[in-house]
Coordinates of C-alpha atoms in Angstrom, one line a residue:
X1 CA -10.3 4.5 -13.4
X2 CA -13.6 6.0 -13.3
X3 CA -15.1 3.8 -16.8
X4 CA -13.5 1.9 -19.4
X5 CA -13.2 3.7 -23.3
X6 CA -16.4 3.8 -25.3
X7 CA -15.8 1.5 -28.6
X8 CA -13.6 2.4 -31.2
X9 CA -14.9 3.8 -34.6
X10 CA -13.9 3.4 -37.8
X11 CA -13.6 6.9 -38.7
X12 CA -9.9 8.7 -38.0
X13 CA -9.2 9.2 -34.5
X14 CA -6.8 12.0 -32.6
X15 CA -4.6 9.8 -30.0
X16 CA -4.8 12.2 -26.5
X17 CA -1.6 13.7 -25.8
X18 CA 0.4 12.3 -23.5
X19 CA -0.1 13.7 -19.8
X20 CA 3.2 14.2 -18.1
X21 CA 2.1 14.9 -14.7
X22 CA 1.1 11.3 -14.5
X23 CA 3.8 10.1 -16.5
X24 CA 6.3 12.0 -14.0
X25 CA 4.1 10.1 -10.9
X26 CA 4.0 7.0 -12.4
X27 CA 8.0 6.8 -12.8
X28 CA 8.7 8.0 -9.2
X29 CA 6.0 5.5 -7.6
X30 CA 8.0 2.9 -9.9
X31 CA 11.4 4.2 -9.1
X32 CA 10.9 4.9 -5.1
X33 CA 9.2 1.2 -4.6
X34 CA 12.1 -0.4 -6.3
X35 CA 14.5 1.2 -4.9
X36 CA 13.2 0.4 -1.2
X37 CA 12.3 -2.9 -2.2
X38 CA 15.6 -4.2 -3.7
X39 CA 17.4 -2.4 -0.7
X40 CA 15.8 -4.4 1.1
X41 CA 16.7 -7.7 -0.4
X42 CA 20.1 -6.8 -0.9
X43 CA 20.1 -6.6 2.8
X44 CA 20.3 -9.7 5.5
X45 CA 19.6 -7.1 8.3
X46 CA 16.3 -6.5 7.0
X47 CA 15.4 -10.3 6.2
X48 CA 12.3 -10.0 8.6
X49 CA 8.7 -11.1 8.7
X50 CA 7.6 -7.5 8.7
X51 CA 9.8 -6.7 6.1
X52 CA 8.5 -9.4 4.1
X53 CA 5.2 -8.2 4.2
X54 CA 6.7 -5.1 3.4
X55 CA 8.3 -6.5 0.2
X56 CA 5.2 -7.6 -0.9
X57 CA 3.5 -4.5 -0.9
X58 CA 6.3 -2.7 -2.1
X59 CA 5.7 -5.1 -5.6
X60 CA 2.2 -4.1 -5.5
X61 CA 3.3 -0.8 -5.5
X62 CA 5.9 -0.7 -8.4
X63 CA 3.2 -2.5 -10.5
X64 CA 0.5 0.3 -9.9
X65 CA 2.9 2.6 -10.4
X66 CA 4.6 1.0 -14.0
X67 CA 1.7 -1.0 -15.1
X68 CA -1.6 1.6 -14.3
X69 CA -0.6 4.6 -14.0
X70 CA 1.8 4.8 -16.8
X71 CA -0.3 3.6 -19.4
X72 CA -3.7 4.7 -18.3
X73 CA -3.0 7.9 -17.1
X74 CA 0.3 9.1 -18.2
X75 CA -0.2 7.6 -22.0
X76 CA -3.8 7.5 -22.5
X77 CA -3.2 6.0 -26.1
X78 CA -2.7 3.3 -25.0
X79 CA -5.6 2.2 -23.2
X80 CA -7.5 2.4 -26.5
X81 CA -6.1 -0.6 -27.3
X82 CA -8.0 -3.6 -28.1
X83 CA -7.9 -5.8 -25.0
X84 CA -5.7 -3.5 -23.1
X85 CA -8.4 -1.0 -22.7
X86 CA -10.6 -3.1 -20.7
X87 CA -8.2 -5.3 -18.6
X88 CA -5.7 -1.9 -17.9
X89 CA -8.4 -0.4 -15.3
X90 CA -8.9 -3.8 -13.8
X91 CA -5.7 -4.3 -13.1
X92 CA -5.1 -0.6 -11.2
X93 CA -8.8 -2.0 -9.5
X94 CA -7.0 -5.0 -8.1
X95 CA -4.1 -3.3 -7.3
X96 CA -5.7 -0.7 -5.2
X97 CA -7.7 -3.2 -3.6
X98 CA -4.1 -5.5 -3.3
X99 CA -2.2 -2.1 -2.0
X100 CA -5.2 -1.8 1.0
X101 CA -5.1 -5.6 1.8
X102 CA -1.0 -5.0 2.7
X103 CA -1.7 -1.9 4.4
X104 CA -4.1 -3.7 6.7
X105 CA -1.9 -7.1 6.8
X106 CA 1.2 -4.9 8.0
X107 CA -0.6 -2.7 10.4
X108 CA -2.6 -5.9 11.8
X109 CA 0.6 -7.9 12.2
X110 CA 2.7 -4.6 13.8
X111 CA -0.8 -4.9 16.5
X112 CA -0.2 -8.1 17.3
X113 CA 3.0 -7.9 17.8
X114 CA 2.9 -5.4 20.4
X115 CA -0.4 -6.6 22.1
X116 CA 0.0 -10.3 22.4
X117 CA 4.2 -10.9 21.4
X118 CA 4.5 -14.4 22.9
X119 CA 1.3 -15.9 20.6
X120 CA 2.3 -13.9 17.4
X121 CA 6.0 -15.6 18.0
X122 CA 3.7 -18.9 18.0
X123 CA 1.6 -17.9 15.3
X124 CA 3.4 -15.7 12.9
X125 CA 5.6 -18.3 11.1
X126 CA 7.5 -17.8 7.7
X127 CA 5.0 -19.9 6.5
X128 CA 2.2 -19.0 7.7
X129 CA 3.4 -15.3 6.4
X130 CA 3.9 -16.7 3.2
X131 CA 0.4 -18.6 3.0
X132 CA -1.0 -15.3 3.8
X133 CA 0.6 -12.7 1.5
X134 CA -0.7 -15.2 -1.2
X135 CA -4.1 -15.1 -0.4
X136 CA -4.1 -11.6 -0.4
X137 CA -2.6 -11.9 -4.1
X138 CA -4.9 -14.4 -5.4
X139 CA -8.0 -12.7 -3.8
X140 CA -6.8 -9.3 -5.2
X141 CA -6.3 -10.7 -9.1
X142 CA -9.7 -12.3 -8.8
X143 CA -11.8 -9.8 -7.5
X144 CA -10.1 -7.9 -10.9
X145 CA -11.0 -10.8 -13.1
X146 CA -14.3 -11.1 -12.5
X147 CA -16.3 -8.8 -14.7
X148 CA -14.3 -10.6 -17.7
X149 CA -16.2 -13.8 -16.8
X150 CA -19.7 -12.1 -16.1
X151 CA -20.7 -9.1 -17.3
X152 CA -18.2 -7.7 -19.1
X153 CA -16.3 -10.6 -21.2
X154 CA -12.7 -9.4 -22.9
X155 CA -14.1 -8.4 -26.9
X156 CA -10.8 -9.1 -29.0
X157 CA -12.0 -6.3 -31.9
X158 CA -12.9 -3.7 -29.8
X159 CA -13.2 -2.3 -26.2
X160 CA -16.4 -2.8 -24.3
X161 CA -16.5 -0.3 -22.3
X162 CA -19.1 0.3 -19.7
X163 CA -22.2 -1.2 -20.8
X164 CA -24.2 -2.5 -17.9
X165 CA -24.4 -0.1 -15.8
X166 CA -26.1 -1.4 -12.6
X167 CA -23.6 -4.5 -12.7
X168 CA -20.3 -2.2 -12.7
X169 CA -22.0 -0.3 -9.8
X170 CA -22.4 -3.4 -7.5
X171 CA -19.6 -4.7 -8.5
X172 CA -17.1 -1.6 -7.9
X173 CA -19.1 -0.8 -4.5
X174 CA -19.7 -4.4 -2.9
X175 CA -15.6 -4.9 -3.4
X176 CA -14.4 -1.5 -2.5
X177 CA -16.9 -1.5 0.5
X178 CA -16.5 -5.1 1.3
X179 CA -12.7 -5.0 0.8
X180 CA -11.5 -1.5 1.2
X181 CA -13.6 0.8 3.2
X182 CA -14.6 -2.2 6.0
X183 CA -11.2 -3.3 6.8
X184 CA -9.8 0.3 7.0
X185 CA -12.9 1.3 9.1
X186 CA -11.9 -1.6 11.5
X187 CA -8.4 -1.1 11.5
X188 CA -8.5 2.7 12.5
X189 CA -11.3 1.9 15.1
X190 CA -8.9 -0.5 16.5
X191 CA -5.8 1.2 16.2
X192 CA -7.7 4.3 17.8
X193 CA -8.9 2.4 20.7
X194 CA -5.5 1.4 21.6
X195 CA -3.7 4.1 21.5
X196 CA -6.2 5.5 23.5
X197 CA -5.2 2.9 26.0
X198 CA -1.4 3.2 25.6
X199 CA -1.4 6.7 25.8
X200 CA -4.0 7.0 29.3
X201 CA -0.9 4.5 30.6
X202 CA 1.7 6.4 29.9
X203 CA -0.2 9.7 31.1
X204 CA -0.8 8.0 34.6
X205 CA 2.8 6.3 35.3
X206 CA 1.7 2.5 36.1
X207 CA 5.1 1.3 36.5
X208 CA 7.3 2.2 39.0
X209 CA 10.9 3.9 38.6
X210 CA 12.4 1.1 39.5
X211 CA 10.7 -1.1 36.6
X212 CA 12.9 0.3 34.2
X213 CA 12.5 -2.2 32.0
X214 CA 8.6 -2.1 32.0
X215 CA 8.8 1.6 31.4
X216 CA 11.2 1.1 28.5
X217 CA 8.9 -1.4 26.6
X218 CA 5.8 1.0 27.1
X219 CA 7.5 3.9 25.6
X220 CA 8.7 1.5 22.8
X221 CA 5.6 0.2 22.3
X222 CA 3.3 3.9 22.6
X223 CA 5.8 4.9 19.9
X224 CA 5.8 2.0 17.6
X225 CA 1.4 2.2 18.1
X226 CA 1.8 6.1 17.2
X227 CA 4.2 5.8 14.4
X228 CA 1.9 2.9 12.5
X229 CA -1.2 5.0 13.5
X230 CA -0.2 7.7 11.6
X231 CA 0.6 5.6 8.6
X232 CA -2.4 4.7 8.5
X233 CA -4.3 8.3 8.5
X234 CA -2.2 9.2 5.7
X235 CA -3.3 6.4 3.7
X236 CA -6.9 6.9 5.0
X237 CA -7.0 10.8 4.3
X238 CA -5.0 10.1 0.6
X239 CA -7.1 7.3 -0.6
X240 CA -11.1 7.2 0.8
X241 CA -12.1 10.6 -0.8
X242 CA -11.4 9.3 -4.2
X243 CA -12.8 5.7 -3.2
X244 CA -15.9 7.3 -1.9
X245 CA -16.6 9.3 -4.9
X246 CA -16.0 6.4 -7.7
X247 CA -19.4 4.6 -5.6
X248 CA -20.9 8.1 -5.9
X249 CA -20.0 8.3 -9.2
X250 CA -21.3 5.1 -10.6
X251 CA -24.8 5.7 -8.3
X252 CA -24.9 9.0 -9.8
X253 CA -24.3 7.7 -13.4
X254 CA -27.2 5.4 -13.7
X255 CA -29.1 8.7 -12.9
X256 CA -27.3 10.2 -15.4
X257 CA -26.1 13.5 -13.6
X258 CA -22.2 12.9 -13.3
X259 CA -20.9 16.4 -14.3
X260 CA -20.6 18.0 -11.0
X261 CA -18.6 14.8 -9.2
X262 CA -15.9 14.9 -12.3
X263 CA -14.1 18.0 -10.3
X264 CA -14.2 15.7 -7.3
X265 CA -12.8 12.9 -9.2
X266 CA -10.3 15.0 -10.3
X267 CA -8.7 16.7 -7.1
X268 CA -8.7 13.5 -5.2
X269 CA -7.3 11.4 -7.6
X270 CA -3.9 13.3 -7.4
X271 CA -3.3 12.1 -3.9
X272 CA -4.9 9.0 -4.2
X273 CA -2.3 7.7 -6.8
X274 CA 0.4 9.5 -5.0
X275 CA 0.1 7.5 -1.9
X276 CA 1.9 4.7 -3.6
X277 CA 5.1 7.4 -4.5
X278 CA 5.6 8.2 -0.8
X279 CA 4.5 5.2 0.7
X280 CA 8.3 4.3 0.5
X281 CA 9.6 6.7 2.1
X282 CA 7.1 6.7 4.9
X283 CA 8.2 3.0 6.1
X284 CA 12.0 4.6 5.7
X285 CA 10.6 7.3 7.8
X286 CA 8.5 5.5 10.9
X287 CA 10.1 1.8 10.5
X288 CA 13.3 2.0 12.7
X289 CA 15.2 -1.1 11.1
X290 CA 14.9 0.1 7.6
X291 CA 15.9 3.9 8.8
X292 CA 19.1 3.1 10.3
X293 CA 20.4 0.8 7.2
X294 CA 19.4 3.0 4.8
X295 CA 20.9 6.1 6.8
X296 CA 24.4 4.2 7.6
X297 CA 24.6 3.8 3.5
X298 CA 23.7 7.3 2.5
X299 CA 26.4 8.0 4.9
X300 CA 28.9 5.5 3.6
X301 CA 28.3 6.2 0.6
X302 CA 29.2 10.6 0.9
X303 CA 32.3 8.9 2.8
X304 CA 33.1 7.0 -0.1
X305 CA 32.6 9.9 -2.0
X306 CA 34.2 12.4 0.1
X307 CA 38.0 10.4 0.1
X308 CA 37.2 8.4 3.7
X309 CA 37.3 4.7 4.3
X310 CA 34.3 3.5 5.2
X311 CA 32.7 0.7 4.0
X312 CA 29.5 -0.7 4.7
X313 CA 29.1 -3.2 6.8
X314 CA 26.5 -5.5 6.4
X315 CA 26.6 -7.3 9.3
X316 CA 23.8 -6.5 12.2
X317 CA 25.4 -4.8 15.1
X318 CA 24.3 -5.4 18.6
X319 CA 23.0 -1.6 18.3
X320 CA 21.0 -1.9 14.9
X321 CA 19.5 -5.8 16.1
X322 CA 17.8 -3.9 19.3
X323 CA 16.3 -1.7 17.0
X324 CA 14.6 -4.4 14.4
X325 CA 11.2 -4.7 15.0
X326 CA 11.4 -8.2 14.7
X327 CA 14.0 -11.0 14.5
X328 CA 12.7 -14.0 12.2
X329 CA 14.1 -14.0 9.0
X330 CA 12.0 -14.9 5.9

């Protein structure tokens, strides 16, 4: 992640053992995104806008997992590989950059929701959905491609590594500043600010007892603010550290003194990376819709197992449809 392999010799060369810690995290992250997503599609309940969204990042997910982490951490060999070795860290750059995009998309769409409901039923469409998750694809893969068509072109006979300096340093900071730290920043400023609001509401009781139905929404609402609030300060408190220190790294590398932000590097990588594993089992955990479904088939399926005759049903119930957080299908 940090730099790309220097150029390959001619002389014999040791391949580096392969590291089975990240070869252990790059299966789960694979393995747990999958799983959710294909649950997920497998399933008419959860055919929702959120849940599309969801989807999306779920893919983005399963490739960082299979396609980075795999081979540039958990096999090293392989990212000595002609060609491989300088378009394998690009891609885990754009999918880093993709993974924050959805986390922002997701948490932006859950505010809007809640805030404003009646314009987001006007303005969040299937299609509109759709025309957005793109974007976020097609920005992510070209922010990735475009050293390869300035300053640091594909070489077919051997890897480039990093050679200019100063242009991987304004490069890597101007898009994870531009596109990482800024809309996080703004997200968790705005999500703070709200529940801030929501929770000085509920403190001082502004609807009355008989406004039952007021007072039901606003604890539905506080919770659902809460629940995607802390989503996001996990993946703020996994990722940024090791964000942070790849600018400081590169600033540091043009002045040549590196050694003592390598530890750094190091301990916040592990976490970094491993946001993608759980991330999984987070929505699971604070998404309601997905958390019933998936614990009505863990519970069919001991039934099943135990002798006793019950099947899954797929159909919504009245029960589980109260408890989607939205209704529009994709």
């Amino acid at each position: 992640m940090v730099s790309n392999n220097s150029s390959l010799t001619t002389g014999p060369m040791l391949l580096p053992p392969i590291r089975l810690q990240w070869l252990i995290i790059g299966s789960l992250t694979g393995l747990t995104n999958a799983s959710l997503l294909l649950f997920i599609i497998f399933n008419r309940k959860l055919h929702s806008i959120t849940n599309f969204i969801l989807c999306s990042k779920l893919l983005a997910g399963f490739f960082f997992g299979v396609i980075y982490v795999i081979p540039r951490q958990g096999i090293p060999a392989v990212s000595r590989i002609t060609v491989l070795c300088d378009t394998i860290p690009q891609v885990g750059n754009g999918l880093m950059v993709n993974l924050n995009l959805h986390v922002c998309l997701i948490s932006f769409h859950r505010y809007f929701l809640i805030i404003n409901p009646f314009r987001y039923k006007e303005r969040a469409t299937p299609r509109n959905v759709a025309i957005v998750v793109g974007f976020t694809w097609l920005l992510a893969i070209l922010i990735a491609t475009i050293p390869f068509f300035t300053f640091r072109p594909i070489n077919l006979v051997k890897c480039v590594g990093v050679e200019d300096i100063i242009a991987e340093t304004i490069y890597l900071s101007s898009v994870f500043i531009i596109l990482f730290l800024i809309p996080l920043i703004v997200l968790v400023a705005t999500y703070g600010k709200i529940l801030v609001i929501v929770l000085s509401i509920h403190s001082s009781n502004i609807y009355p007892v008989e406004e039952k139905s007021n007072s039901i929404k606003a604890k539905t609402n506080r919770k659902a603010l809460i629940q995607a609030a802390v989503m996001i300060g996990i993946f703020f408190f996994l990722f940024v550290p090791f964000v942070i220190g790849v600018i400081i790294y590169f600033f540091a590398l043009r002045a040549g003194n590196v050694r003592s932000l390598v530890p750094f590097l190091n301990a916040t990588q592990y976490p970094a990376f491993c946001y993608p594993t759980i991330s999984p089992i987070l929505n699971i955990l604070f998404m309601s819709d997905i958390r019933v479904e998936v614990v009505q088939f863990v519970r069919t399926g001991y039934s099943m197992m135990s002798g006793e005759n019950n099947s899954y049903n797929f159909e919504a119930s009245p029960q589980t449809r109260r408890r989607k957080t939205l209704t529009s299908t994709f």
